[in-house]
Amino acid sequence: MNDDKTSNQMWGGRFASGPAAIMQAINASISFDKKLYAEDIRGSIAHSEMLAERGIITKADQKKIAKGLKTILGEIESGKFEFSEKLEDIHMNVEARLAELIGPAAGRLHTARSRNDQVAVDFRLWVKNEFLRVAQALKDLIAAFLERAEEHAATVMPGFTHMQAAQPVTFGHHCMAYVEMFSRDLSRVRDAIERMDESPLGAAALAGTGFPVDRHMTAKALGFRDPTRNSLDSVSDRDFALEFLSVAAISGTHLSRLAEEIVIWSTPQFGFVKLSDSFSTGSSIMPQKKNPDAAELVRAKIGRINGNLVALLTVMKGLPLTYSKDMQEDKEAVFDAAETLDLMLAAMTGMVRDMTVDAAAMKRAAGAGYSTATDLADWLVRTLGLPFREAHHVTGRAVALAEQKKVGLEKLALADLKAIHPGITEDVFSVLSVQNSVKSRTSYGGTAPSEVKKQIRAWKKRLAKA
């Protein structure tokens, strides 16, 4: 089926001999772009239907083409199709096999198109479908966080700045922070789909075609909103691929940050969560160990995605219009990033759903590091009318005294506090417990359980419509 002669015929009469082995190796992309087989066949069927509708090819030839392409689809999906590096890419592999199946009619399929617009439409279709898969995975992850947030809307834990205990928050509020992050990722996915939802098919090599094609027909058949409006841009644009990688890098960064927290939380020193056996491994030498390997790998895999983004940015940065072979380097970066992001999202969703939360350990830690100091300062402002800077100074002295006595702020005697400022009364102890601290943070978006529950209800409604 696939010999040098066939390869030369695909190139045309310009070439008298086959390519050198090294040229063939560097030029061929079939090893990775065969991933586009379904999109390539779908695009070719739509193109053939339009050609027949416009009278550019006969309907009899179109039926042969469609039947042959569907046969090839079945061969590929059943593993019977033999891909050839000599035929360079998925387009020429499919076309050569089509010629074997239906004869001369196969040669009419490529009328009014080029491999330039063909690969552009194939790749757009693939990226669009991957965006839709990512959108669903993000929704699943958000749903998992909403479940945990609802369970732990009132579970207190320390909130950190600089990895130092800062103020008490609730674990539900912490979970909702990731709901916000991943919902923005979901929004970016939706925006990116809207921008890329145009079909380049019919732009041909770069200048359009003299055949009376109907680009709106093929765009509609392939599920695109419209055809692209400039033939030069159509074949030279890869910003949809760059945007996929950008979205993947941002979402992957959020996943990596979360993974870092899970790694920290699962240490004996914190003990906030325990990962299930499904997402942990043991040590080959230390039998007591239970390692958060899934989280560590999610944390690390963002490096692959970031590398892929930089790689494609570098490929595209110096290319003049329109198509250059450099752009063959776009697919492996996107394919790898997509596979990596899919795995990261699935692993993180599983970890969030399966992990056990130790509310008692969180509560113990929530009061450490004088985390209610800000509540004391706020009380001094509200109750005694002190300027905040003076209240800050008074609170600092109280913290210093508590450190000296090795007790929490709530354990200081009233007499000790009065010695720092005589206006302090017994009422101050109502704000020094972590439970009362979080209950008081009722500002919109605050950590009070009542506010967290409002946000959960609102997000459940949003997610149902997303």
PDB file of C-alpha atoms in Angstrom, residues 43-222:
ATOM      1  CA  GLY A  43     -13.716  17.278   8.052  1.00  0.00           C
ATOM      2  CA  SER A  44     -13.231  15.394   4.786  1.00  0.00           C
ATOM      3  CA  ILE A  45     -16.789  14.072   4.784  1.00  0.00           C
ATOM      4  CA  ALA A  46     -18.161  17.567   5.393  1.00  0.00           C
ATOM      5  CA  HIS A  47     -15.939  18.948   2.623  1.00  0.00           C
ATOM      6  CA  SER A  48     -17.070  16.266   0.161  1.00  0.00           C
ATOM      7  CA  GLU A  49     -20.740  16.921   0.957  1.00  0.00           C
ATOM      8  CA  MET A  50     -20.246  20.615   0.273  1.00  0.00           C
ATOM      9  CA  LEU A  51     -18.395  19.915  -2.993  1.00  0.00           C
ATOM     10  CA  ALA A  52     -21.270  17.726  -4.172  1.00  0.00           C
ATOM     11  CA  GLU A  53     -23.901  20.237  -3.074  1.00  0.00           C
ATOM     12  CA  ARG A  54     -22.150  22.975  -5.024  1.00  0.00           C
ATOM     13  CA  GLY A  55     -21.765  20.767  -8.103  1.00  0.00           C
ATOM     14  CA  ILE A  56     -17.961  20.732  -7.891  1.00  0.00           C
ATOM     15  CA  ILE A  57     -17.919  16.915  -7.717  1.00  0.00           C
ATOM     16  CA  THR A  58     -20.697  14.463  -8.557  1.00  0.00           C
ATOM     17  CA  LYS A  59     -22.966  13.078  -5.879  1.00  0.00           C
ATOM     18  CA  ALA A  60     -21.975   9.582  -6.982  1.00  0.00           C
ATOM     19  CA  ASP A  61     -18.310  10.351  -6.250  1.00  0.00           C
ATOM     20  CA  GLN A  62     -19.279  11.930  -2.938  1.00  0.00           C
ATOM     21  CA  LYS A  63     -21.086   8.765  -1.861  1.00  0.00           C
ATOM     22  CA  LYS A  64     -18.023   6.687  -2.712  1.00  0.00           C
ATOM     23  CA  ILE A  65     -15.793   9.115  -0.798  1.00  0.00           C
ATOM     24  CA  ALA A  66     -18.011   9.116   2.294  1.00  0.00           C
ATOM     25  CA  LYS A  67     -18.338   5.332   2.289  1.00  0.00           C
ATOM     26  CA  GLY A  68     -14.577   4.914   1.877  1.00  0.00           C
ATOM     27  CA  LEU A  69     -13.811   7.394   4.678  1.00  0.00           C
ATOM     28  CA  LYS A  70     -16.197   5.616   7.048  1.00  0.00           C
ATOM     29  CA  THR A  71     -14.490   2.330   6.199  1.00  0.00           C
ATOM     30  CA  ILE A  72     -11.115   3.889   7.037  1.00  0.00           C
ATOM     31  CA  LEU A  73     -12.523   5.208  10.332  1.00  0.00           C
ATOM     32  CA  GLY A  74     -13.576   1.683  11.228  1.00  0.00           C
ATOM     33  CA  GLU A  75     -10.167   0.295  10.280  1.00  0.00           C
ATOM     34  CA  ILE A  76      -8.360   2.819  12.464  1.00  0.00           C
ATOM     35  CA  GLU A  77     -10.643   2.323  15.452  1.00  0.00           C
ATOM     36  CA  SER A  78     -10.352  -1.461  15.200  1.00  0.00           C
ATOM     37  CA  GLY A  79      -6.551  -1.265  14.979  1.00  0.00           C
ATOM     38  CA  LYS A  80      -6.378  -2.712  11.456  1.00  0.00           C
ATOM     39  CA  PHE A  81      -5.140   0.418   9.690  1.00  0.00           C
ATOM     40  CA  GLU A  82      -1.432   0.520   8.837  1.00  0.00           C
ATOM     41  CA  PHE A  83       0.036   3.984   9.247  1.00  0.00           C
ATOM     42  CA  SER A  84       3.058   4.813   7.105  1.00  0.00           C
ATOM     43  CA  GLU A  85       5.795   7.294   7.914  1.00  0.00           C
ATOM     44  CA  LYS A  86       6.487   7.552   4.178  1.00  0.00           C
ATOM     45  CA  LEU A  87       3.111   9.224   3.747  1.00  0.00           C
ATOM     46  CA  GLU A  88       4.117  11.907   6.265  1.00  0.00           C
ATOM     47  CA  ASP A  89       0.883  12.745   8.050  1.00  0.00           C
ATOM     48  CA  ILE A  90      -2.666  11.689   8.853  1.00  0.00           C
ATOM     49  CA  HIS A  91      -4.077  13.498   5.806  1.00  0.00           C
ATOM     50  CA  MET A  92      -1.947  11.668   3.242  1.00  0.00           C
ATOM     51  CA  ASN A  93      -2.298   8.333   5.037  1.00  0.00           C
ATOM     52  CA  VAL A  94      -6.080   8.603   4.869  1.00  0.00           C
ATOM     53  CA  GLU A  95      -6.096   9.844   1.268  1.00  0.00           C
ATOM     54  CA  ALA A  96      -3.784   7.066   0.074  1.00  0.00           C
ATOM     55  CA  ARG A  97      -5.953   4.409   1.682  1.00  0.00           C
ATOM     56  CA  LEU A  98      -9.062   6.048   0.227  1.00  0.00           C
ATOM     57  CA  ALA A  99      -7.531   5.765  -3.256  1.00  0.00           C
ATOM     58  CA  GLU A 100      -6.973   2.053  -2.663  1.00  0.00           C
ATOM     59  CA  LEU A 101     -10.578   1.596  -1.613  1.00  0.00           C
ATOM     60  CA  ILE A 102     -12.482   3.659  -4.200  1.00  0.00           C
ATOM     61  CA  GLY A 103     -10.032   4.437  -6.993  1.00  0.00           C
ATOM     62  CA  PRO A 104      -9.920   7.717  -8.966  1.00  0.00           C
ATOM     63  CA  ALA A 105     -12.869   9.279  -7.112  1.00  0.00           C
ATOM     64  CA  ALA A 106     -10.560   9.686  -4.104  1.00  0.00           C
ATOM     65  CA  GLY A 107      -8.504  12.208  -6.051  1.00  0.00           C
ATOM     66  CA  ARG A 108     -11.500  14.553  -6.232  1.00  0.00           C
ATOM     67  CA  LEU A 109     -11.722  14.953  -2.445  1.00  0.00           C
ATOM     68  CA  HIS A 110      -8.837  17.404  -2.227  1.00  0.00           C
ATOM     69  CA  THR A 111     -10.479  19.832  -4.678  1.00  0.00           C
ATOM     70  CA  ALA A 112     -10.688  23.381  -3.258  1.00  0.00           C
ATOM     71  CA  ARG A 113      -8.646  22.677  -0.145  1.00  0.00           C
ATOM     72  CA  SER A 114      -5.032  22.346   0.983  1.00  0.00           C
ATOM     73  CA  ARG A 115      -3.328  20.448   3.760  1.00  0.00           C
ATOM     74  CA  ASN A 116      -2.895  23.912   5.294  1.00  0.00           C
ATOM     75  CA  ASP A 117      -6.597  24.511   5.924  1.00  0.00           C
ATOM     76  CA  GLN A 118      -7.158  20.785   6.440  1.00  0.00           C
ATOM     77  CA  VAL A 119      -4.780  20.555   9.382  1.00  0.00           C
ATOM     78  CA  ALA A 120      -6.054  23.843  10.763  1.00  0.00           C
ATOM     79  CA  VAL A 121      -9.639  22.595  10.873  1.00  0.00           C
ATOM     80  CA  ASP A 122      -8.621  19.183  12.241  1.00  0.00           C
ATOM     81  CA  PHE A 123      -6.609  20.746  15.039  1.00  0.00           C
ATOM     82  CA  ARG A 124      -9.315  23.279  15.907  1.00  0.00           C
ATOM     83  CA  LEU A 125     -11.876  20.495  16.139  1.00  0.00           C
ATOM     84  CA  TRP A 126      -9.584  18.503  18.433  1.00  0.00           C
ATOM     85  CA  VAL A 127      -8.775  21.457  20.691  1.00  0.00           C
ATOM     86  CA  LYS A 128     -12.424  22.469  20.904  1.00  0.00           C
ATOM     87  CA  ASN A 129     -13.395  18.943  21.971  1.00  0.00           C
ATOM     88  CA  GLU A 130     -10.587  18.895  24.519  1.00  0.00           C
ATOM     89  CA  PHE A 131     -11.763  22.222  25.928  1.00  0.00           C
ATOM     90  CA  LEU A 132     -15.219  20.671  26.389  1.00  0.00           C
ATOM     91  CA  ARG A 133     -13.667  17.708  28.227  1.00  0.00           C
ATOM     92  CA  VAL A 134     -11.692  20.066  30.473  1.00  0.00           C
ATOM     93  CA  ALA A 135     -14.850  22.064  31.182  1.00  0.00           C
ATOM     94  CA  GLN A 136     -16.639  18.940  32.413  1.00  0.00           C
ATOM     95  CA  ALA A 137     -13.636  17.889  34.513  1.00  0.00           C
ATOM     96  CA  LEU A 138     -13.522  21.337  36.128  1.00  0.00           C
ATOM     97  CA  LYS A 139     -17.238  21.132  36.900  1.00  0.00           C
ATOM     98  CA  ASP A 140     -16.673  17.745  38.561  1.00  0.00           C
ATOM     99  CA  LEU A 141     -13.853  19.180  40.672  1.00  0.00           C
ATOM    100  CA  ILE A 142     -15.932  22.215  41.676  1.00  0.00           C
ATOM    101  CA  ALA A 143     -18.796  19.891  42.652  1.00  0.00           C
ATOM    102  CA  ALA A 144     -16.411  17.870  44.837  1.00  0.00           C
ATOM    103  CA  PHE A 145     -15.257  21.027  46.602  1.00  0.00           C
ATOM    104  CA  LEU A 146     -18.839  22.182  47.161  1.00  0.00           C
ATOM    105  CA  GLU A 147     -19.588  18.860  48.860  1.00  0.00           C
ATOM    106  CA  ARG A 148     -16.601  19.203  51.206  1.00  0.00           C
ATOM    107  CA  ALA A 149     -17.341  22.888  51.850  1.00  0.00           C
ATOM    108  CA  GLU A 150     -20.899  22.051  52.870  1.00  0.00           C
ATOM    109  CA  GLU A 151     -19.686  19.329  55.234  1.00  0.00           C
ATOM    110  CA  HIS A 152     -17.158  21.673  56.841  1.00  0.00           C
ATOM    111  CA  ALA A 153     -18.781  25.112  56.679  1.00  0.00           C
ATOM    112  CA  ALA A 154     -18.193  25.496  60.424  1.00  0.00           C
ATOM    113  CA  THR A 155     -14.971  23.459  60.819  1.00  0.00           C
ATOM    114  CA  VAL A 156     -12.349  25.924  62.058  1.00  0.00           C
ATOM    115  CA  MET A 157      -8.777  25.817  60.814  1.00  0.00           C
ATOM    116  CA  PRO A 158      -5.886  28.282  60.722  1.00  0.00           C
ATOM    117  CA  GLY A 159      -5.691  30.681  57.818  1.00  0.00           C
ATOM    118  CA  PHE A 160      -2.120  31.450  56.778  1.00  0.00           C
ATOM    119  CA  THR A 161      -0.079  34.264  55.365  1.00  0.00           C
ATOM    120  CA  HIS A 162       3.639  33.645  54.771  1.00  0.00           C
ATOM    121  CA  MET A 163       2.849  30.072  55.954  1.00  0.00           C
ATOM    122  CA  GLN A 164       2.377  31.525  59.434  1.00  0.00           C
ATOM    123  CA  ALA A 165      -0.944  31.140  61.269  1.00  0.00           C
ATOM    124  CA  ALA A 166      -2.717  34.443  60.669  1.00  0.00           C
ATOM    125  CA  GLN A 167      -6.458  34.300  61.476  1.00  0.00           C
ATOM    126  CA  PRO A 168      -8.920  31.482  62.048  1.00  0.00           C
ATOM    127  CA  VAL A 169     -11.028  30.524  59.046  1.00  0.00           C
ATOM    128  CA  THR A 170     -13.235  27.555  58.273  1.00  0.00           C
ATOM    129  CA  PHE A 171     -12.250  24.629  56.126  1.00  0.00           C
ATOM    130  CA  GLY A 172     -15.440  25.208  54.167  1.00  0.00           C
ATOM    131  CA  HIS A 173     -14.265  28.741  53.392  1.00  0.00           C
ATOM    132  CA  HIS A 174     -10.873  27.397  52.327  1.00  0.00           C
ATOM    133  CA  CYS A 175     -12.580  24.914  49.981  1.00  0.00           C
ATOM    134  CA  MET A 176     -14.667  27.730  48.520  1.00  0.00           C
ATOM    135  CA  ALA A 177     -11.486  29.624  47.641  1.00  0.00           C
ATOM    136  CA  TYR A 178     -10.662  26.791  45.235  1.00  0.00           C
ATOM    137  CA  VAL A 179     -14.221  26.829  43.915  1.00  0.00           C
ATOM    138  CA  GLU A 180     -13.589  30.448  42.930  1.00  0.00           C
ATOM    139  CA  MET A 181     -10.234  29.633  41.313  1.00  0.00           C
ATOM    140  CA  PHE A 182     -11.475  26.673  39.303  1.00  0.00           C
ATOM    141  CA  SER A 183     -14.642  28.524  38.292  1.00  0.00           C
ATOM    142  CA  ARG A 184     -12.438  31.204  36.731  1.00  0.00           C
ATOM    143  CA  ASP A 185     -10.587  28.439  34.905  1.00  0.00           C
ATOM    144  CA  LEU A 186     -13.954  27.190  33.663  1.00  0.00           C
ATOM    145  CA  SER A 187     -14.809  30.711  32.543  1.00  0.00           C
ATOM    146  CA  ARG A 188     -11.523  30.936  30.629  1.00  0.00           C
ATOM    147  CA  VAL A 189     -12.349  27.660  28.880  1.00  0.00           C
ATOM    148  CA  ARG A 190     -15.768  28.986  27.842  1.00  0.00           C
ATOM    149  CA  ASP A 191     -14.243  32.247  26.595  1.00  0.00           C
ATOM    150  CA  ALA A 192     -11.572  30.406  24.621  1.00  0.00           C
ATOM    151  CA  ILE A 193     -14.162  28.190  22.910  1.00  0.00           C
ATOM    152  CA  GLU A 194     -16.119  31.284  21.917  1.00  0.00           C
ATOM    153  CA  ARG A 195     -13.031  32.852  20.346  1.00  0.00           C
ATOM    154  CA  MET A 196     -11.894  29.760  18.441  1.00  0.00           C
ATOM    155  CA  ASP A 197     -15.321  28.636  17.240  1.00  0.00           C
ATOM    156  CA  GLU A 198     -14.641  29.412  13.565  1.00  0.00           C
ATOM    157  CA  SER A 199     -13.815  27.042  10.724  1.00  0.00           C
ATOM    158  CA  PRO A 200     -10.719  27.627   8.554  1.00  0.00           C
ATOM    159  CA  LEU A 201     -11.804  24.997   6.024  1.00  0.00           C
ATOM    160  CA  GLY A 202     -12.004  26.559   2.563  1.00  0.00           C
ATOM    161  CA  ALA A 203      -9.122  28.964   3.088  1.00  0.00           C
ATOM    162  CA  ALA A 204      -7.126  26.473   0.993  1.00  0.00           C
ATOM    163  CA  ALA A 205      -3.347  27.017   0.916  1.00  0.00           C
ATOM    164  CA  LEU A 206      -3.513  30.682   1.942  1.00  0.00           C
ATOM    165  CA  ALA A 207      -5.489  32.751  -0.602  1.00  0.00           C
ATOM    166  CA  GLY A 208      -8.874  31.047  -0.688  1.00  0.00           C
ATOM    167  CA  THR A 209     -10.102  29.210  -3.779  1.00  0.00           C
ATOM    168  CA  GLY A 210     -11.639  29.985  -7.152  1.00  0.00           C
ATOM    169  CA  PHE A 211     -14.129  27.123  -6.790  1.00  0.00           C
ATOM    170  CA  PRO A 212     -17.664  28.167  -5.738  1.00  0.00           C
ATOM    171  CA  VAL A 213     -17.388  26.645  -2.240  1.00  0.00           C
ATOM    172  CA  ASP A 214     -19.832  27.251   0.592  1.00  0.00           C
ATOM    173  CA  ARG A 215     -17.713  27.760   3.691  1.00  0.00           C
ATOM    174  CA  HIS A 216     -20.763  28.477   5.854  1.00  0.00           C
ATOM    175  CA  MET A 217     -22.085  25.019   4.995  1.00  0.00           C
ATOM    176  CA  THR A 218     -18.921  23.225   6.098  1.00  0.00           C
ATOM    177  CA  ALA A 219     -18.610  25.386   9.213  1.00  0.00           C
ATOM    178  CA  LYS A 220     -22.152  24.467  10.243  1.00  0.00           C
ATOM    179  CA  ALA A 221     -21.635  20.782   9.435  1.00  0.00           C
ATOM    180  CA  LEU A 222     -18.566  20.689  11.702  1.00  0.00           C
TER     181      LEU A 222
END
